[in-house]
CSV table of C-alpha atoms and ligand atoms in Angstrom, one decimal:
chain,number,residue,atom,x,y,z
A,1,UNK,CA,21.5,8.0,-88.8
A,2,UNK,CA,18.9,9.5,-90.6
A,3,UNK,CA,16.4,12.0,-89.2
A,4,UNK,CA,13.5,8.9,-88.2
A,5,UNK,CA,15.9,7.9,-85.7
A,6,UNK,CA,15.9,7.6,-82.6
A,7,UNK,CA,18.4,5.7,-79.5
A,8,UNK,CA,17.8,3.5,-76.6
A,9,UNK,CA,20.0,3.2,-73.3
A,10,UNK,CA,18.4,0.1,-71.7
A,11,UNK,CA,18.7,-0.1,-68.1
A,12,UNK,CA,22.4,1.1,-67.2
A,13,UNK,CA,21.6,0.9,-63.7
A,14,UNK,CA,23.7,0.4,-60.5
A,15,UNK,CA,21.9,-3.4,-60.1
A,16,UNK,CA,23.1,-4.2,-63.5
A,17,UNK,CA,26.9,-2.7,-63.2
A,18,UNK,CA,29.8,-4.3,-61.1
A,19,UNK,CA,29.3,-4.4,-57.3
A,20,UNK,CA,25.4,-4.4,-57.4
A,21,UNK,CA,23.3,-7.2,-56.9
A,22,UNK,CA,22.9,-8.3,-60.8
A,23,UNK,CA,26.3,-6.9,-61.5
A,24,UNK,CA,27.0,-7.4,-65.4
A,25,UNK,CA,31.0,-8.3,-66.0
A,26,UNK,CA,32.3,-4.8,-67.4
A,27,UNK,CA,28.7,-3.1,-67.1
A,28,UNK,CA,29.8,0.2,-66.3
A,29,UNK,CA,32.4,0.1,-69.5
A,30,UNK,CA,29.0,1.3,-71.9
A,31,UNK,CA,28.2,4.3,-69.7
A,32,UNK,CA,30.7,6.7,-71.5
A,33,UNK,CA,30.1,5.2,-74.7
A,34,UNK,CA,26.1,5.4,-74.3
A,35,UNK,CA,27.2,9.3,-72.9
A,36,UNK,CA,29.1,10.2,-76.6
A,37,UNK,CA,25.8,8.3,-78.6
A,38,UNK,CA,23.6,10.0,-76.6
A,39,UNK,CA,25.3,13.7,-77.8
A,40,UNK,CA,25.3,12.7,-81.1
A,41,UNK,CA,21.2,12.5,-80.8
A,42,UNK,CA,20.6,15.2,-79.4
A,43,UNK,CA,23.1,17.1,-81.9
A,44,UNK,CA,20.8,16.0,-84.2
A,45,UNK,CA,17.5,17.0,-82.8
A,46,UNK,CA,16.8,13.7,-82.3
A,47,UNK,CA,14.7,11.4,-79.6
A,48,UNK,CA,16.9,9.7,-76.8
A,49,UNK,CA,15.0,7.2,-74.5
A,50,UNK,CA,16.4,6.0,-71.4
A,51,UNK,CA,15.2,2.9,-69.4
A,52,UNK,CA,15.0,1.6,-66.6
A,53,UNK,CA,14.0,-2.0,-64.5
A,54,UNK,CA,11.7,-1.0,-61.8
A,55,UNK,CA,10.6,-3.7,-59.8
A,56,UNK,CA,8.4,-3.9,-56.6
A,57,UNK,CA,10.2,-5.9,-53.6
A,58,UNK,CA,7.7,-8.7,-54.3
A,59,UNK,CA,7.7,-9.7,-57.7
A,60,UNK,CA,7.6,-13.2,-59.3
A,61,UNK,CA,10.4,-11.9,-61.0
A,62,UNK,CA,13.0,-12.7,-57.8
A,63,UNK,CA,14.0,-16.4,-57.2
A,64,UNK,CA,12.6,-15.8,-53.9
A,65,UNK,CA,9.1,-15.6,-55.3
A,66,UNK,CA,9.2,-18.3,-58.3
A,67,UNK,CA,11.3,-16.8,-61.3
A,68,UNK,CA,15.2,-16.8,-61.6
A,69,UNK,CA,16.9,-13.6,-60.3
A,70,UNK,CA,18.1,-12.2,-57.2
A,71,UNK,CA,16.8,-9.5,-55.6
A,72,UNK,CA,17.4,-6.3,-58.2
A,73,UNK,CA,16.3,-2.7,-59.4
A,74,UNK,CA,14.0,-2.8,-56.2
A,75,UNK,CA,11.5,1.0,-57.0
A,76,UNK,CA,13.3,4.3,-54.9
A,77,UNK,CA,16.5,1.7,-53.8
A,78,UNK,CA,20.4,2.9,-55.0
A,79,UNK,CA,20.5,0.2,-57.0
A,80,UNK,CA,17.6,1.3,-59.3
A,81,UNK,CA,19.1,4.1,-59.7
A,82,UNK,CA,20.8,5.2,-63.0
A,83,UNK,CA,24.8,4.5,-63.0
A,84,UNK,CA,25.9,7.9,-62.2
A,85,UNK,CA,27.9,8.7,-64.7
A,86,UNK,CA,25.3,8.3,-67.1
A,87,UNK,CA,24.6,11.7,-68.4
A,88,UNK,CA,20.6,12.5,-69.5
A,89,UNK,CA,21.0,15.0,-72.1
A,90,UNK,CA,17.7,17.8,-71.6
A,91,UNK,CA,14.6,16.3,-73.4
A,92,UNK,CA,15.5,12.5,-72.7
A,93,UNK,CA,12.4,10.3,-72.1
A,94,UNK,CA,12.6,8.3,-69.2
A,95,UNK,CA,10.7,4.6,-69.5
A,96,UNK,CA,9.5,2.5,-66.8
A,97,UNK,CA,9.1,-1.1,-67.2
A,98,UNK,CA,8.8,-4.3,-64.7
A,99,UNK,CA,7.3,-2.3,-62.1
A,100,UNK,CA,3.7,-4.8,-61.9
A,101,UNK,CA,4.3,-8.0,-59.9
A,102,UNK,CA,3.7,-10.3,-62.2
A,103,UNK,CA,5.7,-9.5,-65.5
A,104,UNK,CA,9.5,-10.1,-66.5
A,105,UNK,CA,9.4,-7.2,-68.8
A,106,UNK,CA,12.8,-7.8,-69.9
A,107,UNK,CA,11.4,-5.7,-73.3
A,108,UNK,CA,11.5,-1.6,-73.7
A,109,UNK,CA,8.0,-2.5,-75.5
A,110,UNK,CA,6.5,-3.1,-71.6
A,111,UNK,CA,7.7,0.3,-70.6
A,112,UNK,CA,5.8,3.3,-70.3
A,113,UNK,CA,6.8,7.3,-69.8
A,114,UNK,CA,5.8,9.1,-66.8
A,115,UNK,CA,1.7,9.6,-68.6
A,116,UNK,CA,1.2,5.9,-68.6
A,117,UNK,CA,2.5,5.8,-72.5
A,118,UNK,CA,3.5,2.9,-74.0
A,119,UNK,CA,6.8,2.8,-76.2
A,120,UNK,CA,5.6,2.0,-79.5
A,121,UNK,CA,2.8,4.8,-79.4
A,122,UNK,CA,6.0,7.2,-78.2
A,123,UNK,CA,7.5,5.9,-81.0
A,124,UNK,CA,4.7,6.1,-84.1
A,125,UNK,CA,3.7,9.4,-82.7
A,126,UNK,CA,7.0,10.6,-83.4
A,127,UNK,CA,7.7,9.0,-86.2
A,128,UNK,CA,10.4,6.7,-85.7
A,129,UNK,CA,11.2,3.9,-87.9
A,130,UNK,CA,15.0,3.0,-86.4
A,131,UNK,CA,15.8,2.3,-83.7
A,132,UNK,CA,19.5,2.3,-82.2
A,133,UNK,CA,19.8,0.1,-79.0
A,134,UNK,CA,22.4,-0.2,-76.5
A,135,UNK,CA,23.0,-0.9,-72.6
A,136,UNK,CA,22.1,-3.8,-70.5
A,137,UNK,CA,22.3,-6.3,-70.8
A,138,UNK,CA,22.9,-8.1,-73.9
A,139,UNK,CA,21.1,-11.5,-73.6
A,140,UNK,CA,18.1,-10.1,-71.8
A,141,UNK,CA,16.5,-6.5,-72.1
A,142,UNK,CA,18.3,-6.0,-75.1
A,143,UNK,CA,18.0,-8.8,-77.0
A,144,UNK,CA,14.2,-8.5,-76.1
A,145,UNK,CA,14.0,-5.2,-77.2
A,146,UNK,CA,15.8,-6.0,-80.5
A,147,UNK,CA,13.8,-8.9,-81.4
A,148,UNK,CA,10.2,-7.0,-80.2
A,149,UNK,CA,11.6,-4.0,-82.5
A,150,UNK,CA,11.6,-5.9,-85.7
A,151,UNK,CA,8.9,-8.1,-85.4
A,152,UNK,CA,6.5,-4.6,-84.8
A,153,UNK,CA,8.7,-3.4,-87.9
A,154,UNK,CA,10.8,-1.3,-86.6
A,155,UNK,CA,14.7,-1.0,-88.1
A,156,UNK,CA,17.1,-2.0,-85.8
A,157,UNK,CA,20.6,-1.2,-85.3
A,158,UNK,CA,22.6,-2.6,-82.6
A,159,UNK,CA,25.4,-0.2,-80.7
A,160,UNK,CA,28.1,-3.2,-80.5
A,161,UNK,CA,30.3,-1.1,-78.2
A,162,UNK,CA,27.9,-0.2,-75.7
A,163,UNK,CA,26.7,-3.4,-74.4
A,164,UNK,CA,27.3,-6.0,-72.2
A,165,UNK,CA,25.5,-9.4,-71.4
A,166,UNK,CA,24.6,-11.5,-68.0
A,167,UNK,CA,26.2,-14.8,-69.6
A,168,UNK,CA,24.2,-16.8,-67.3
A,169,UNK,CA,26.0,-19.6,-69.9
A,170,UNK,CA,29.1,-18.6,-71.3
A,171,UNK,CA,28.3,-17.4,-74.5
A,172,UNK,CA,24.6,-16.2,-74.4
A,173,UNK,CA,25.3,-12.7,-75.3
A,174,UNK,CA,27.5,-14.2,-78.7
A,175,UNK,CA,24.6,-15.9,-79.5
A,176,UNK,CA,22.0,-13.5,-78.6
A,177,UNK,CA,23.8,-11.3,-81.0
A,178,UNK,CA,24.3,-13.7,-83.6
A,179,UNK,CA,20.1,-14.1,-83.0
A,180,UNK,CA,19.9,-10.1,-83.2
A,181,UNK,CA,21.7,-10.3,-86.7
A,182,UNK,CA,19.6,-13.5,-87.7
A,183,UNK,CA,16.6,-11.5,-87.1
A,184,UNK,CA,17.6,-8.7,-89.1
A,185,UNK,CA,19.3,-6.0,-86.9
A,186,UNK,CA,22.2,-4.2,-87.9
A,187,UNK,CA,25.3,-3.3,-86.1
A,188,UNK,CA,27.4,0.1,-85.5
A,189,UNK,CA,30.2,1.3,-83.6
A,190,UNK,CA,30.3,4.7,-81.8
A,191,UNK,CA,33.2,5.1,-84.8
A,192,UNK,CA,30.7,4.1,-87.9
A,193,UNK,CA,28.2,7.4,-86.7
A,194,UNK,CA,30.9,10.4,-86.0
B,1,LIG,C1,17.8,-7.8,-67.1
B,1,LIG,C2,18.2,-9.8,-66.1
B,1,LIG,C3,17.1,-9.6,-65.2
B,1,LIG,C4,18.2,-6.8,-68.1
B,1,LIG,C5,16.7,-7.6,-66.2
B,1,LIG,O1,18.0,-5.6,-67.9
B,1,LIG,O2,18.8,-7.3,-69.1
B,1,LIG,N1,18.5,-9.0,-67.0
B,1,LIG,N2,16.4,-8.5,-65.3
């Protein structure tokens, strides 16, 4: 990766991994992956943002109050939380997104750092221009985040081996890929970068 670079973990979070209340098939398998991407950033001086789904316990996000999911990634709850073995190198940037009761914000480009900043102005101020994207899930926050990269202009490069999709439908996160690559993302394994 060259040195406007910069990776994304999207929401590896106990909700989103098996046994929590969103639980993504296999989940957890991107956490050591997303650990050894993450050292190679930071080897390389260069930004690492993590994310995360943040939702109030009312939100018209949850079936309960007119969207589609259960209950999940409730603010200050275990299953908000960051899967464990997730390891935050120093420096990381942690983003916030969903946390208003009235948005899906399945997109990184809703989420904020701790002053309120949005993600593009984190990422023009630092001068990013790639973008490397991995975590949770495929056919949602990802794929969002993908798709929202590109059309602001961003380059995008999709970490293959370090996500995993909701498959609501069998399939969705095949075709949200095959989308990703329509839209003009790239691809890379954890192999392709060391
Ligand atoms: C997500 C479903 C619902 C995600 C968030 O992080 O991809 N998926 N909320």
């Amino acid at each position: 990766m060259d040195k406007e670079s910069a990776l994304v973990v999207v929401d590896v979070q106990n909700d989103f991994c098996p046994g929590g209340a969103l639980g993504v098939a296999e989940g957890d398998a991107v956490v050591e992956v997303l650990n050894r991407y993450m050292g190679l950033f930071r080897e390389r001086g260069l930004p690492v943002f993590i994310t995360r789904d943040w939702h109030p316990p009312e939100t018209n996000h949850f079936k309960e109050f007119g969207g589609v999911w259960p209950v999940h990634c409730v603010q200050g709850t275990p299953g908000a939380e960051l899967h464990p073995a997730l390891k935050p190198p120093d420096g990381v940037t942690l983003l916030t997104k969903g946390d208003r009761p009235d948005e899906d914000a399945y997109s990184v480009f809703q989420a904020r750092d701790p002053e309120g900043r949005g993600f593009s102005e984190l990422l023009r101020e630092s001068g990013v221009t790639r973008l490397y994207i991995g975590g949770l899930a495929t056919d949602y926050c990802v794929r969002e985040t993908v798709l929202d990269a590109l059309r602001e202009g961003f380059k995008v490069t999709v970490l293959v081996d370090a996500v995993k999709g909701v498959d609501l439908k069998p399939g969705d996160s095949e075709r949200a890929l095959g989308e990703m690559k329509e839209a003009g993302a790239d691809t890379v394994t954890l192999e392709d970068l060391s």
